[in-house]
PDB file of C-alpha atoms in Angstrom:
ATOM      1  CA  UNK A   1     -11.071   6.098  -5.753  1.00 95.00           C
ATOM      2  CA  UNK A   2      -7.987   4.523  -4.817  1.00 97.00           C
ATOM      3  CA  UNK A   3      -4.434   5.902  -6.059  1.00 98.00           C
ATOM      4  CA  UNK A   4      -1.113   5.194  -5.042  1.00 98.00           C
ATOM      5  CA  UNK A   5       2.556   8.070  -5.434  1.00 98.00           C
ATOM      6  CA  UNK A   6       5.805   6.900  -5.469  1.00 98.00           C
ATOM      7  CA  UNK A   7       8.326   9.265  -4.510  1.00 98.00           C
ATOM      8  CA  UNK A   8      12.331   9.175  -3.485  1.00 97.00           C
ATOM      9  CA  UNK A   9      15.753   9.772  -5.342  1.00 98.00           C
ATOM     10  CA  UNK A  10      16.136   9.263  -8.697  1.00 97.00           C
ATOM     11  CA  UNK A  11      19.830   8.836  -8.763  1.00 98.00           C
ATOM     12  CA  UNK A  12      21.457   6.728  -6.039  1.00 98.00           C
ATOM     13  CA  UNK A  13      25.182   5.313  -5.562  1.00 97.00           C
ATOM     14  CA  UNK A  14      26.230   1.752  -5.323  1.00 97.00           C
ATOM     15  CA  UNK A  15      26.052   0.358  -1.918  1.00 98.00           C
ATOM     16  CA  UNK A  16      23.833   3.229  -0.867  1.00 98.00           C
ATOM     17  CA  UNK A  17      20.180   2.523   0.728  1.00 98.00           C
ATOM     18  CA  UNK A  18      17.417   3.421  -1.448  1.00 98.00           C
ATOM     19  CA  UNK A  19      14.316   4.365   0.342  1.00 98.00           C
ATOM     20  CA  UNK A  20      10.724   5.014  -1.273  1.00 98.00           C
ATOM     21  CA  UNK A  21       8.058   6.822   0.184  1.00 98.00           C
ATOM     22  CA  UNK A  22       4.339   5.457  -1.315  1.00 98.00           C
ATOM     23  CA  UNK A  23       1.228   7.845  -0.644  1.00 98.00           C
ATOM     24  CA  UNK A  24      -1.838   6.154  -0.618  1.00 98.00           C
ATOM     25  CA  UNK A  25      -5.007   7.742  -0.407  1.00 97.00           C
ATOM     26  CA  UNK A  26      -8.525   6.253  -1.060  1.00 96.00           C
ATOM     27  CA  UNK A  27      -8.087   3.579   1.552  1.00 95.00           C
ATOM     28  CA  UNK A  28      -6.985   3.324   5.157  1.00 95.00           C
ATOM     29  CA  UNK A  29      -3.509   1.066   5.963  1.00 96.00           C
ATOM     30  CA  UNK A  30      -5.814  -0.781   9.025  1.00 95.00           C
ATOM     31  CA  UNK A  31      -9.029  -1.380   6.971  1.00 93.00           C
ATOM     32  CA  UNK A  32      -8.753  -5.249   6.772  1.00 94.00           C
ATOM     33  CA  UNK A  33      -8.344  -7.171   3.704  1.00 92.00           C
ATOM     34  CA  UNK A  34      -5.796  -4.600   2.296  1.00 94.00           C
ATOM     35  CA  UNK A  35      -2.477  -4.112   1.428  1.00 96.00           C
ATOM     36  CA  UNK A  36       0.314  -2.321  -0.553  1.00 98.00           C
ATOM     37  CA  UNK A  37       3.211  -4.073  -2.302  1.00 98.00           C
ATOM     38  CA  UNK A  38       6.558  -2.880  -4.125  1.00 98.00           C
ATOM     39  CA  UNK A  39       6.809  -4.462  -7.450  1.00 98.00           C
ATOM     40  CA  UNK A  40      10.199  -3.183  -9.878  1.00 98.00           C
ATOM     41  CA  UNK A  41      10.869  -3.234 -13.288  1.00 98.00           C
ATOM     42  CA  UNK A  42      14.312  -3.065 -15.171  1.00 98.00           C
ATOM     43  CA  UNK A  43      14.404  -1.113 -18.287  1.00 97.00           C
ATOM     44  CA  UNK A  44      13.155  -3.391 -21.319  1.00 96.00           C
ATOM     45  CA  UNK A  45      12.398  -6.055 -18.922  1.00 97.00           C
ATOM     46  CA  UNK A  46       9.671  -8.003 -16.934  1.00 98.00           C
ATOM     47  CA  UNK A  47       7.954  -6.981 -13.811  1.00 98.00           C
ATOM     48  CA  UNK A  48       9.519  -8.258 -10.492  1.00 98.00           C
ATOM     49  CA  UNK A  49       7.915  -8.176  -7.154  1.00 98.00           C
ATOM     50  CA  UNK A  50       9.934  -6.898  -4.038  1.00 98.00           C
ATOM     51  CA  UNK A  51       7.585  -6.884  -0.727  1.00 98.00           C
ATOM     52  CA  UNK A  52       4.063  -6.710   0.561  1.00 97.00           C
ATOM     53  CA  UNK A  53       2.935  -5.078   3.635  1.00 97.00           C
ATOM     54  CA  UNK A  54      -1.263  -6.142   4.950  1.00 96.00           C
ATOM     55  CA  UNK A  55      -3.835  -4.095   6.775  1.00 96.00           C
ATOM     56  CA  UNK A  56      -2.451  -6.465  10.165  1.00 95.00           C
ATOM     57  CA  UNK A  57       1.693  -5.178   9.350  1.00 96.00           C
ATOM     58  CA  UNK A  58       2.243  -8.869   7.945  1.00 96.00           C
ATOM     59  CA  UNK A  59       5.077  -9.028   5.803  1.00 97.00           C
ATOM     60  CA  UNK A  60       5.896 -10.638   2.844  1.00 96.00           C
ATOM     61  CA  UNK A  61       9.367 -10.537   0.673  1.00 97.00           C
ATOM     62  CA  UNK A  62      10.583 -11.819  -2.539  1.00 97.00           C
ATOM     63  CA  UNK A  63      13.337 -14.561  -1.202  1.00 96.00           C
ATOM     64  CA  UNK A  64      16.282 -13.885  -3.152  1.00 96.00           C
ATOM     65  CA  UNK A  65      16.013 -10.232  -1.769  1.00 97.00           C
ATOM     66  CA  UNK A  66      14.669 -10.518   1.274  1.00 97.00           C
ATOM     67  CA  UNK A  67      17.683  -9.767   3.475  1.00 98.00           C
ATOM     68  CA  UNK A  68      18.196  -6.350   1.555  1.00 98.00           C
ATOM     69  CA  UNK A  69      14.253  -4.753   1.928  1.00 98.00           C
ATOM     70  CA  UNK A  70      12.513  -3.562   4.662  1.00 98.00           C
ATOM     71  CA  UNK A  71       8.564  -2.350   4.041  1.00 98.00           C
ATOM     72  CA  UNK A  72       7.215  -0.676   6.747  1.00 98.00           C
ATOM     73  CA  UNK A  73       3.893   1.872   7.044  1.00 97.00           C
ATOM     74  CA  UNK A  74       2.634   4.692   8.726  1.00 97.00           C
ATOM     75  CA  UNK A  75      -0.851   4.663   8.987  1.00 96.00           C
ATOM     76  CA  UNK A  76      -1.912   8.391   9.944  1.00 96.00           C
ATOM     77  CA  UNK A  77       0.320   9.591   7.339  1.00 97.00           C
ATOM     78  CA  UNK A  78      -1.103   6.767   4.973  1.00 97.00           C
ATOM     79  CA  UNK A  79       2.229   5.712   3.913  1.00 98.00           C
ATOM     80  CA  UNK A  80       4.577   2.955   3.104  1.00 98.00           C
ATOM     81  CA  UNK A  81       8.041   3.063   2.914  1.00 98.00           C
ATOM     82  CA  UNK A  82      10.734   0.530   1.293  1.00 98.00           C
ATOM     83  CA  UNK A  83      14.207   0.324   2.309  1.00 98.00           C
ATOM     84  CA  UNK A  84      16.644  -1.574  -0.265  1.00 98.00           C
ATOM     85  CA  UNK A  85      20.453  -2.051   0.838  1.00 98.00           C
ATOM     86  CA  UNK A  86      23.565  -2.089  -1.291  1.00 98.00           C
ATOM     87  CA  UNK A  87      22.010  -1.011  -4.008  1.00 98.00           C
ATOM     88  CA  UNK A  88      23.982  -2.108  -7.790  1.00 98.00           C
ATOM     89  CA  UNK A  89      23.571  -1.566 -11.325  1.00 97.00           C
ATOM     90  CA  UNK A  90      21.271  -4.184 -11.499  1.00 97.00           C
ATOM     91  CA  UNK A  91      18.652  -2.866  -9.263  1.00 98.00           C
ATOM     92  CA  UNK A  92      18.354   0.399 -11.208  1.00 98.00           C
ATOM     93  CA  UNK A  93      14.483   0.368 -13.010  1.00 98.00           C
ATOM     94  CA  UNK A  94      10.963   1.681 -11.842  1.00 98.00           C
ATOM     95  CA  UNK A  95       9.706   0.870  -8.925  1.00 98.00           C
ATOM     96  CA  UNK A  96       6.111   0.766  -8.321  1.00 98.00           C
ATOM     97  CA  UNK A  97       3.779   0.965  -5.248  1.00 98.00           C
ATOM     98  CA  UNK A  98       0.850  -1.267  -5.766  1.00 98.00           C
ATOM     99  CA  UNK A  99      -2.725  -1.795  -4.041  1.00 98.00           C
ATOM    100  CA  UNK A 100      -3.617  -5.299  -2.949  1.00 97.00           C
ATOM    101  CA  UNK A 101      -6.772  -6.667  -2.210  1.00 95.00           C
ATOM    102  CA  UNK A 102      -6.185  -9.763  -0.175  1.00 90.00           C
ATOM    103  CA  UNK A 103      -8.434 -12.608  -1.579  1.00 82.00           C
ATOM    104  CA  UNK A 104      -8.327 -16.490  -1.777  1.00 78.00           C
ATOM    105  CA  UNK A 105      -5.295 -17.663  -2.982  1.00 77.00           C
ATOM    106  CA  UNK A 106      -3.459 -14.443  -2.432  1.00 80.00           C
ATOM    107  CA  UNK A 107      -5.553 -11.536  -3.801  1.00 93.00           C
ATOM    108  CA  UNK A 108      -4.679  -9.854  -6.380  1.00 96.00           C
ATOM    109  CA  UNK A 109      -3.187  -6.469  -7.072  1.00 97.00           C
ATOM    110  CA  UNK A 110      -4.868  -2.736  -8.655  1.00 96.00           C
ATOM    111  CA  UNK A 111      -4.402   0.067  -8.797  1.00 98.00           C
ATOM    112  CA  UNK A 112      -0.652   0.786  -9.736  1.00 98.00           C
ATOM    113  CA  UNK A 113       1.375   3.656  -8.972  1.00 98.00           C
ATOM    114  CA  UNK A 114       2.908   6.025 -11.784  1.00 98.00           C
ATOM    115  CA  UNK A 115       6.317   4.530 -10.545  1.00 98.00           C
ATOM    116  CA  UNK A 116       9.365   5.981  -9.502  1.00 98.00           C
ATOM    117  CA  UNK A 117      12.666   5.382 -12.031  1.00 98.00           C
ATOM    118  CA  UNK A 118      15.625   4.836  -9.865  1.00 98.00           C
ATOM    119  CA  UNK A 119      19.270   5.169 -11.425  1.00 98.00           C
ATOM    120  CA  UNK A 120      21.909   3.608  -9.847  1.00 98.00           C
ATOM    121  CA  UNK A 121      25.426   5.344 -10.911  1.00 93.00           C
ATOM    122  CA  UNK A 122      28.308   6.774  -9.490  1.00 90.00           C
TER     123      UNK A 122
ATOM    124  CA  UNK B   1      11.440 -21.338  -6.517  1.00 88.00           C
ATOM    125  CA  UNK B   2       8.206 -21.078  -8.667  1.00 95.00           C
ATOM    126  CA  UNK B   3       8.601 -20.023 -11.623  1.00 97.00           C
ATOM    127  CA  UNK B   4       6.101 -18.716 -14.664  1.00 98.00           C
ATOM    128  CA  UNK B   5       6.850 -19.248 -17.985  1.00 98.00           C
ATOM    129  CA  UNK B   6       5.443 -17.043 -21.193  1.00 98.00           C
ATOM    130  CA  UNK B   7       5.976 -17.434 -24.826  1.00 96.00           C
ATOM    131  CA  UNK B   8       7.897 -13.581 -25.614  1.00 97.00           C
ATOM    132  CA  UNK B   9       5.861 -12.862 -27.969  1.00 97.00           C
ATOM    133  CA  UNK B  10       2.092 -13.499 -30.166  1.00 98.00           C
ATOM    134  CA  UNK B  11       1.196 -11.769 -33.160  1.00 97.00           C
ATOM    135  CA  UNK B  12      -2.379 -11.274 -34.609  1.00 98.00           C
ATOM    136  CA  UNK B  13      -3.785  -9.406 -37.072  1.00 97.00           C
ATOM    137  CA  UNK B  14      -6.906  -6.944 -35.771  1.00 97.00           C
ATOM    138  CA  UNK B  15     -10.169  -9.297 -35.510  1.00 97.00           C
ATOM    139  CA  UNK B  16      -8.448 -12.486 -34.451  1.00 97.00           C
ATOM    140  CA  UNK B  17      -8.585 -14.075 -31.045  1.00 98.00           C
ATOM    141  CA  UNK B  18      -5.274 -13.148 -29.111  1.00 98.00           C
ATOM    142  CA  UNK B  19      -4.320 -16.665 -27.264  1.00 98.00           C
ATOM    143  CA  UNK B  20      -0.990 -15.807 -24.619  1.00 98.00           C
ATOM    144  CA  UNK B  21      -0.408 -18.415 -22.342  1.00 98.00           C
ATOM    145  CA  UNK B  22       1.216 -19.028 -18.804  1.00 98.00           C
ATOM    146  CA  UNK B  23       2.544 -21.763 -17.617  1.00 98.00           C
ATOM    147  CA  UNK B  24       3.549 -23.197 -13.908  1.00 98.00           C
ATOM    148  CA  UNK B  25       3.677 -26.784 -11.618  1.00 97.00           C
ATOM    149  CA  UNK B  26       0.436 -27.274 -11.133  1.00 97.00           C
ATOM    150  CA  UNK B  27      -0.810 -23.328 -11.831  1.00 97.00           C
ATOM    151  CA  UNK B  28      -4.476 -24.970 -12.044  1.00 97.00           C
ATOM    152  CA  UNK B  29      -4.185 -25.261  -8.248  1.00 96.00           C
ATOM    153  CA  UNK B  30      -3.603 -21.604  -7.590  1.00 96.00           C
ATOM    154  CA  UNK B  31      -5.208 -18.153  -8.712  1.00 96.00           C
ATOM    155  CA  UNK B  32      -3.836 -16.095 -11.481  1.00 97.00           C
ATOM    156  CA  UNK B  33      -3.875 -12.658 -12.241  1.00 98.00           C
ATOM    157  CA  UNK B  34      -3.590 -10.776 -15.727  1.00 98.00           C
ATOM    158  CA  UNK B  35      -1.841  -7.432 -16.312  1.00 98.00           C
ATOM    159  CA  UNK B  36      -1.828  -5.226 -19.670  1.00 98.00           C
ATOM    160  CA  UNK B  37       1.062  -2.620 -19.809  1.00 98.00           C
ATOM    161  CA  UNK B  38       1.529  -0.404 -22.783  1.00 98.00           C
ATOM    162  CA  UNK B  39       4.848   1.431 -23.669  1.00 95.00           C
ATOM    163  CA  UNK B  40       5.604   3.859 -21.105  1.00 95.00           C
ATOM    164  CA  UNK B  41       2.336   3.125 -19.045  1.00 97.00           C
ATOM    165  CA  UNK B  42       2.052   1.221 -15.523  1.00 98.00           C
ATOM    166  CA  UNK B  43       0.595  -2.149 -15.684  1.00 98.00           C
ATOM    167  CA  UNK B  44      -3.565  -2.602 -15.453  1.00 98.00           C
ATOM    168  CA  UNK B  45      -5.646  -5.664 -13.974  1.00 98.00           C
ATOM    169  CA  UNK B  46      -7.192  -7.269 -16.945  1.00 98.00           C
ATOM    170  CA  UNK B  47      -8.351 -10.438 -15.411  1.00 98.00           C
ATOM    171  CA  UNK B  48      -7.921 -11.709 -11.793  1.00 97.00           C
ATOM    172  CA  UNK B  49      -9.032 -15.029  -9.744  1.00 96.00           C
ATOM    173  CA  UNK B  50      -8.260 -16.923 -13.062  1.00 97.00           C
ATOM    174  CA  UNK B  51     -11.514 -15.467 -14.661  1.00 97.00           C
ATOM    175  CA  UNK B  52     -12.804 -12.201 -13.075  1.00 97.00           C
ATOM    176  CA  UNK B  53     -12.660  -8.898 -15.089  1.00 98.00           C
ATOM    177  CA  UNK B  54     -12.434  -5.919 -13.384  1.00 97.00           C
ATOM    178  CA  UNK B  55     -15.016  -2.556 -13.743  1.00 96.00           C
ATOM    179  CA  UNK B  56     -14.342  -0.813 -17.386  1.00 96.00           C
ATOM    180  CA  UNK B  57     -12.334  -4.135 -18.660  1.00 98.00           C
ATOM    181  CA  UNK B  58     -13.889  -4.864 -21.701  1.00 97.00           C
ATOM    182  CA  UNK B  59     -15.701  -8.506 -22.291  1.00 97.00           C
ATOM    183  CA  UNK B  60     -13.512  -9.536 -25.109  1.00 98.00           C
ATOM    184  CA  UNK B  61     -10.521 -10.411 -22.137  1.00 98.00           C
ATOM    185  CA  UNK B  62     -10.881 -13.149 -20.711  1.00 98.00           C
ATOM    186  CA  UNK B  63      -8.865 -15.904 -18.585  1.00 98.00           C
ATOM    187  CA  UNK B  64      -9.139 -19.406 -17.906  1.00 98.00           C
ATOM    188  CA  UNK B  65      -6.852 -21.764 -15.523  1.00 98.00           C
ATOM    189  CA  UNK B  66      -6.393 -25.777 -15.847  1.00 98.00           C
ATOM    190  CA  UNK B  67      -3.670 -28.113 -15.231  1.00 98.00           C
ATOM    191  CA  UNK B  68      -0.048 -26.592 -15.851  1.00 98.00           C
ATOM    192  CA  UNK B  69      -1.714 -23.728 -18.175  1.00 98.00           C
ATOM    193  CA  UNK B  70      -3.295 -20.278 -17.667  1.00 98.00           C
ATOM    194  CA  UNK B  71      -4.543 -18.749 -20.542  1.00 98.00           C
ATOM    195  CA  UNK B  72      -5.675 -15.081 -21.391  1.00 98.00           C
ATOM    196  CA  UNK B  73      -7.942 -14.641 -24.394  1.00 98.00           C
ATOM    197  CA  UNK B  74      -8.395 -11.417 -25.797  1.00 98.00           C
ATOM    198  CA  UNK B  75     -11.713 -11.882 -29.231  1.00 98.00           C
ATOM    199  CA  UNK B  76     -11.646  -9.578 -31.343  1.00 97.00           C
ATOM    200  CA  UNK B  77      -8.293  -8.399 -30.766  1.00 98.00           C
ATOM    201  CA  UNK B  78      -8.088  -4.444 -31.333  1.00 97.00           C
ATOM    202  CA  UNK B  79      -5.002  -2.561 -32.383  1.00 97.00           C
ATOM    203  CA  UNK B  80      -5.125  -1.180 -29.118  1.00 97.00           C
ATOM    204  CA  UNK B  81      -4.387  -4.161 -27.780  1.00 98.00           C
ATOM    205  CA  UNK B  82      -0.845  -4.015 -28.289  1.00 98.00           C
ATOM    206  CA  UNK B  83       0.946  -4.519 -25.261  1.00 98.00           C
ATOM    207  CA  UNK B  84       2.828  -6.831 -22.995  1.00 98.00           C
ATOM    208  CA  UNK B  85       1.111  -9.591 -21.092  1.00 98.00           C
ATOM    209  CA  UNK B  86       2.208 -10.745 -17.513  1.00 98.00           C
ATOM    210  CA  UNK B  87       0.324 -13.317 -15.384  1.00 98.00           C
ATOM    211  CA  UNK B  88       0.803 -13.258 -12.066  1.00 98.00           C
ATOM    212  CA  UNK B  89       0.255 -15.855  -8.966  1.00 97.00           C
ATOM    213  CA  UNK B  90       1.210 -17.090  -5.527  1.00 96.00           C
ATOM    214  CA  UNK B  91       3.078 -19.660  -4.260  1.00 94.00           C
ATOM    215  CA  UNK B  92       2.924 -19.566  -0.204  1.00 90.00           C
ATOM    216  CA  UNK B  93       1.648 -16.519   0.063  1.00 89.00           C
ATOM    217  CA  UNK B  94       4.668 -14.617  -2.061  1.00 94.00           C
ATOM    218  CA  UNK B  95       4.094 -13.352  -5.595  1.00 97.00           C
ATOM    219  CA  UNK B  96       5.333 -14.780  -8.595  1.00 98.00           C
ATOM    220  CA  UNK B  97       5.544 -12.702 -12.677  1.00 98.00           C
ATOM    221  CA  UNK B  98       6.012 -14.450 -15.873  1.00 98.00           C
ATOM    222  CA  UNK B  99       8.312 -13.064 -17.922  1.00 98.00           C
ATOM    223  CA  UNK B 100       5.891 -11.577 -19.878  1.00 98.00           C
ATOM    224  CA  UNK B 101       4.523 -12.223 -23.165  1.00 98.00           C
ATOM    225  CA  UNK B 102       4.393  -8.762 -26.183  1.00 98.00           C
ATOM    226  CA  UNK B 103       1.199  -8.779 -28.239  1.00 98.00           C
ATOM    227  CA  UNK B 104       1.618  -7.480 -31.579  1.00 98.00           C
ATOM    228  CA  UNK B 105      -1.657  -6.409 -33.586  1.00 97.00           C
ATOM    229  CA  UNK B 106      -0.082  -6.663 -37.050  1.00 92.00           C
TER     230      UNK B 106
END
């Protein structure tokens, strides 16, 4: 069975670099034909995805954030990481670490995390 | 950009076929994925590859893809249905949401 943690900060400052920690377990990070992606949602509002991170350490990001993220992974800790810059208002939400099963066309994503909420306030 | 547009929100009453809809340039060209996410709940694959149901996803979802359109149908909508609806593709290998679409079972 595969399941996915998010853990980090709940409360962060603005212009301070958020980092999440995702545990994975059920899968390895190097079996091929996997990955793990970041995917946020804002309070009240739709889902939004960040980054994506395959079996291979290919790397994918959302343009209009791409020069704030980083996703990495450790694979004998089975763990992925996100970085997010200059963090504002705006980014404050749940973030969620996501399994992805790379298929035709892109794959497609399952399980999800429990998510992390992330407040960003003085 | 691509972008993914959803109606905000379909109502049924318990019984009815749920119809919530997706559209994109060209979406028929690409695959599209289905998510259910109740209040307070993370989101759960409902349909994926434009048609495919995952283990323990009941038959009454299911998806179809043509043209400009994807379209999840849910027969026999339940009142546990209620939820919000996103659909979910690629475009170059990065992943796109709609906005999401909020099924009410009146």
């Amino acid at each position: 069975q595969i399941t996915l943690k998010e853990s980090g900060p709940t409360l962060v400052g603005p212009r301070e670099t958020l980092t999440l920690t995702c545990n994975v377990s059920g899968f390895s990070l190097s079996t091929s034909g996997m990955g793990v992606a970041w995917i946020r949602q804002p309070p009240g509002k739709a889902l939004e995805w960040l980054a994506l991170i395959y079996w291979n350490d290919d790397k994918r990001y959302s343009p209009s954030l791409e020069k704030r993220l980083t996703i990495t992974k450790d694979t004998p800790k089975n763990q992925v990481v996100l970085r997010m810059t200059d963090m504002g208002p705006v980014d404050t939400g749940k973030y969620f670490c996501v399994h992805n099963v790379v298929g035709a066309g892109g794959g497609w994503f399952d399980p999800w995390g429990p998510g992390s909420l992330v407040t960003v306030s003085p | 950009s691509y972008d993914l547009t959803q109606s905000p929100s379909v109502s049924v009453s318990p019984g009815q076929t749920s119809i919530i809809d997706c559209s994109g340039h060209k979406l028929g060209d690409k695959y599209v994925s289905w998510f259910q996410q109740r209040p307070g709940q993370s989101p759960v694959l409902v349909i994926y590859q434009d048609n495919k149901r995952p283990l323990g996803i009941p038959e009454r979802f299911s998806g179809s893809n043509s043209g400009n359109t994807a379209t999840l149908t849910i027969s026999g909508t339940q009142a546990t249905d209620e939820a919000d609806y996103y659909c979910q593709s690629w475009d170059n290998r990065l992943a796109v949401f709609g906005g999401g679409t909020k099924l009410t079972v009146l």
